[in-house]
XYZ file of C-alpha atoms in Angstrom:
208
model
C 2.000 20.117 -37.707
C -0.542 17.446 -38.992
C -4.106 18.816 -38.537
C -6.616 16.454 -36.761
C -8.953 17.144 -39.583
C -6.773 14.955 -41.882
C -7.095 12.034 -39.496
C -9.845 9.406 -39.503
C -8.543 6.675 -37.297
C -9.408 3.734 -35.080
C -13.230 3.329 -34.871
C -15.509 3.425 -31.819
C -19.158 4.157 -31.203
C -20.778 7.061 -29.266
C -23.729 8.574 -27.327
C -24.736 10.908 -24.627
C -25.172 12.949 -21.431
C -25.509 16.704 -20.609
C -23.596 19.278 -22.657
C -20.330 20.729 -21.369
C -19.462 24.394 -21.459
C -17.321 25.209 -24.353
C -13.550 25.344 -23.339
C -10.542 26.272 -25.599
C -7.900 23.514 -25.147
C -8.052 20.926 -27.893
C -11.245 18.994 -29.614
C -15.296 17.527 -29.969
C -18.172 14.849 -31.091
C -21.780 13.432 -30.952
C -23.169 10.003 -31.645
C -26.119 7.523 -31.568
C -25.987 5.055 -28.627
C -26.562 1.388 -29.345
C -29.449 -0.595 -27.834
C -26.976 -2.418 -25.471
C -26.077 0.873 -23.620
C -27.779 2.897 -20.907
C -27.487 6.421 -22.161
C -28.390 9.844 -21.070
C -28.816 12.451 -23.706
C -29.387 16.111 -24.230
C -29.760 18.289 -27.421
C -26.453 19.039 -29.081
C -26.075 22.488 -30.678
C -26.358 22.436 -34.497
C -22.965 21.929 -36.168
C -23.642 24.854 -38.503
C -23.970 27.181 -35.469
C -20.430 26.472 -34.275
C -18.670 29.656 -33.163
C -15.828 31.065 -35.211
C -12.567 30.661 -33.191
C -10.195 33.470 -32.333
C -7.402 31.244 -31.562
C -4.278 31.959 -33.958
C -1.718 29.583 -35.606
C 1.057 30.976 -33.512
C -0.713 30.403 -30.133
C 1.650 28.832 -27.497
C 0.350 25.476 -26.586
C 3.278 24.349 -24.473
C 1.306 24.605 -21.175
C -0.089 21.163 -20.216
C -3.857 20.926 -19.746
C -4.915 20.585 -16.266
C -5.529 16.876 -15.237
C -9.026 16.343 -14.040
C -9.883 14.595 -10.870
C -11.633 11.992 -12.892
C -8.309 10.553 -13.939
C -8.267 8.821 -10.493
C -12.075 8.555 -10.301
C -14.519 5.652 -10.510
C -15.914 4.143 -13.731
C -18.948 6.592 -14.337
C -20.187 8.336 -17.440
C -19.300 11.687 -16.005
C -15.729 10.622 -15.338
C -15.370 8.989 -18.757
C -16.349 12.365 -20.358
C -13.863 14.221 -18.403
C -10.955 11.856 -19.185
C -11.901 11.864 -22.926
C -11.965 15.709 -22.928
C -8.547 15.793 -21.132
C -7.025 13.232 -23.524
C -8.125 15.145 -26.596
C -6.913 18.454 -25.173
C -3.381 16.882 -24.980
C -3.064 16.785 -28.762
C -1.878 20.404 -29.410
C 0.396 20.061 -26.234
C 2.202 16.989 -27.555
C 2.662 18.490 -31.015
C 4.019 21.706 -29.326
C 6.302 19.952 -26.939
C 6.915 16.371 -27.912
C 6.122 15.320 -24.343
C 4.250 12.024 -24.706
C 4.501 10.880 -21.085
C 0.820 11.352 -20.093
C -0.407 10.540 -23.669
C 1.365 7.095 -23.593
C 0.063 6.454 -20.088
C -3.539 6.815 -21.204
C -3.175 5.205 -24.600
C -4.324 1.602 -25.007
C -2.328 -0.943 -26.903
C -4.900 -1.290 -29.702
C -5.581 2.348 -30.204
C -4.327 3.331 -33.629
C -5.320 7.013 -33.245
C -3.157 7.193 -30.068
C -0.203 5.658 -32.047
C -0.687 8.073 -34.928
C -0.695 11.114 -32.836
C 2.368 9.976 -31.004
C 4.195 9.093 -34.265
C 3.321 12.515 -35.777
C 4.677 14.278 -32.722
C 7.889 12.310 -32.728
C 8.375 13.080 -36.508
C 7.936 16.690 -35.996
C 10.316 16.905 -33.022
C 12.643 14.373 -34.513
C 13.514 17.041 -37.261
C 13.982 19.789 -34.761
C 10.586 21.275 -35.309
C 7.492 22.102 -33.096
C 3.885 22.814 -33.385
C 2.154 26.054 -32.643
C -1.550 26.819 -32.407
C -4.131 23.999 -33.065
C -6.023 24.821 -29.870
C -9.168 22.722 -29.750
C -12.421 24.301 -28.567
C -14.423 21.467 -26.829
C -18.196 21.829 -26.971
C -20.986 19.323 -26.496
C -19.887 16.085 -24.870
C -21.992 12.882 -24.504
C -21.239 9.450 -22.867
C -22.935 6.147 -22.192
C -21.914 2.947 -20.524
C -21.704 -0.338 -22.429
C -22.644 -3.567 -20.597
C -19.125 -4.822 -20.538
C -17.883 -1.890 -18.515
C -16.560 0.172 -21.353
C -17.765 3.724 -22.078
C -18.384 5.586 -25.292
C -17.868 9.307 -25.356
C -18.621 11.773 -28.142
C -17.021 15.158 -28.302
C -17.971 18.104 -30.724
C -15.084 20.627 -31.252
C -13.411 23.225 -33.377
C -9.891 22.613 -34.501
C -8.236 25.945 -35.002
C -5.314 26.933 -37.246
C -1.946 25.576 -36.653
C 1.575 25.516 -37.984
C 4.770 23.377 -37.882
C 7.640 25.684 -37.165
C 11.435 25.113 -37.469
C 13.949 25.963 -34.780
C 14.828 29.149 -36.597
C 11.239 30.337 -36.481
C 10.495 29.716 -40.185
C 7.136 27.852 -41.210
C 7.572 24.370 -42.245
C 3.878 23.647 -42.673
C 0.778 25.942 -42.335
C -2.724 24.661 -41.641
C -4.797 27.901 -41.879
C -8.283 26.569 -41.654
C -10.632 26.088 -38.824
C -12.590 22.794 -38.857
C -15.643 21.662 -37.052
C -15.059 18.110 -35.866
C -16.410 15.283 -33.939
C -14.378 12.668 -32.083
C -15.864 9.378 -30.729
C -13.913 7.579 -27.973
C -13.999 4.107 -26.546
C -12.517 3.886 -23.185
C -12.494 1.912 -19.930
C -11.369 1.964 -16.329
C -8.865 -0.601 -15.659
C -7.831 -1.692 -12.052
C -5.268 1.126 -11.890
C -6.197 3.810 -14.588
C -8.311 4.882 -17.424
C -7.477 3.455 -20.788
C -8.393 4.868 -24.247
C -8.889 1.961 -26.443
C -9.918 3.717 -29.651
C -10.851 7.162 -31.233
C -12.522 7.993 -34.445
C -12.125 11.511 -35.662
C -14.412 12.959 -38.487
C -15.142 16.256 -40.082
C -18.429 17.524 -38.671
C -19.396 20.571 -40.642
C -16.494 21.650 -42.838
C -14.195 24.594 -42.711
C -15.319 27.637 -40.596
């Protein structure tokens, strides 16, 4: 399974409201809001203080994350944060199952990160393999609204060890490290749904 730590994709900016409680599901980031945005901020925990994950590379990630009410909510910073966290939490699930139905619904046509994750999942499952582990521990999340109605969301997270496993149980690829990561989202609320227009993922503080 391709680790998120190896991906640095479609750029967007970032910023931020109040911190969210850490949740193990899938990913994280922080950023500096531009002068055109109205932003709310809080102090993010130091990346060097990130906790060590207990999630193992064989963890079963085939249970889909719970969709937040924000998916059908209004265009607010809080809802943008919830949608971004949910979208990121889908990554280990799509690698584990190959189910891209929700991922594709939320992915914008210009989102290269979205396309890359989908292509990787298809490649894994097209060979009869599947992903295990790779749970993302979501930590500090920030958001701010741009003047054109778009939102920028930053999420800090731990990416835990994962594997690509063949149908016979043998390990095809092993990603044994835990990484401290940040993801910056650009998303918007269309007339019918939320849309992720871009994501940039970068290593935040190296291996844990």
